[in-house]
């Protein structure tokens, strides 16, 4: 009897699961929205590990999570505070963790070079330089980003700052300030994720909000803030409220807008974040649906209406249909009851201040989408930017599909889209921009604070399937005045350095041999290790090299001559007797 019972209940669960996984656009949402726990600094301990998660009660789906079974905690960062993250990898293979949107040094950025081997812990520490906004974090290992995110590794970051704190905005997390991570998944008959690496990114017909299928959230009858993250690997959403109710966009990827932007629809591509205010005053006891009106996406966006040639959509495909994301159940009150009229001021970067324009052509190489005709190669630096420069990046799409272009390190301001100024919703700080076929989008940005001759930053399509397949490139930010500039050169084992005569009274010859053309810097240090002057800086050819230097204006004493070859310093004591 017991066995039969178990069999029946197991079958019933599978049947129930199949129904849930196929039906997504119902109106009566049944599951309470999961609100990820918050974590506050200055120390953040994150552990990535395999787990199982019951998206449907009784059915365990194999997943990956940070400190839990799916997704991760919401990290609260105070702007200008120093933080320490300890990121442990227990997933059984290597990965990385990237703080998407944050302005951090390359070695703290968690790009594909900053590999966290299985069983190890990565410990980036930095000061949060960003303004108040919503970021997110996710793995970034080349060829594995699509899969690792799909299996569940992603989480929200909220940056707070005094300017935002002084505004009358809802900010009680989970109460009137609601995280809304939008993702889609495909489940098989056993309730397991179907991961298919091809295409723009493994998608699916089941929408998850913070990992919850068909969610509702209870909110007060006043102003509610939603922090929307398109955390899907390859699906564009067209956000709106039922009955064309308006809402107010208050933030874009990298910060608040100058003033609330009243809208009925907002398109969101993968990687993009937006904060909106919904005024639910006078709606006590009612429900309001947050939907994706994807039938209105008709320009070839994945998730919209299919255009052009291509396989017919699967019968259960939700692309091009309208579906509910989250039901807002209104009861009680809120602490904020009106929409502020002004938010922050945004200093505009002037086009005339740009040091250069850098073209980025989204095009094809064989049968994959790439950037500037080349596929991502971890050993090739595609672009070199000089620290302190303001640049215009001009992104042109020569493919047949829109692509969300994302850049690390910086936030940018869109100058124009197909020659026209950006809409109000794209007028704030951005780090992802969807570029349509045939269009050129130009943005302006400034590369400040972080230069590193070794570790590059990434730019890429945020359709994670495209990114993994090669639609990514890497740029170094180099400090043109830096003492050690290494551009791919190797330390030379047979390096020899001599200085003669030594002791010297006047002229000194510094001789050294290079095995290959290298970046060289020669400096004089005093006995206490303080740099006195730079004697030479630049490129030198392979072979015997000499620099002749006159010990003029230097008092007698003990010194060191330092020769840096591709960033590797070697030094030699010299005695100056004048
Ligand atoms: Cu959200 Cu380079 O990524
Ligand atoms: Cu990023
Ligand atoms: Cu793409």
PDB file of N, CA and C and ligand atoms in Angstrom, residues 98 100-101 406 408, ligand 2:
ATOM      1  N   UNK A  98      31.750  38.093 -11.061  1.00  0.00           N
ATOM      2  CA  UNK A  98      31.886  39.474 -11.557  1.00  0.00           C
ATOM      3  C   UNK A  98      30.824  40.365 -10.908  1.00  0.00           C
ATOM      4  N   UNK A 100      28.830  43.038 -11.673  1.00  0.00           N
ATOM      5  CA  UNK A 100      28.393  43.690 -12.916  1.00  0.00           C
ATOM      6  C   UNK A 100      27.986  45.137 -12.666  1.00  0.00           C
ATOM      7  N   UNK A 101      28.693  46.025 -13.370  1.00  0.00           N
ATOM      8  CA  UNK A 101      28.369  47.458 -13.309  1.00  0.00           C
ATOM      9  C   UNK A 101      29.280  48.253 -12.399  1.00  0.00           C
ATOM     10  N   UNK A 406      27.654  45.412 -23.515  1.00  0.00           N
ATOM     11  CA  UNK A 406      27.996  45.721 -22.118  1.00  0.00           C
ATOM     12  C   UNK A 406      29.492  45.980 -22.009  1.00  0.00           C
ATOM     13  N   UNK A 408      32.667  46.644 -19.051  1.00  0.00           N
ATOM     14  CA  UNK A 408      33.070  46.623 -17.642  1.00  0.00           C
ATOM     15  C   UNK A 408      33.776  47.938 -17.272  1.00  0.00           C
TER      16      UNK A 408
HETATM   17 CU1  LIG B   2      29.777  43.396 -16.283  1.00  0.00          CU
END
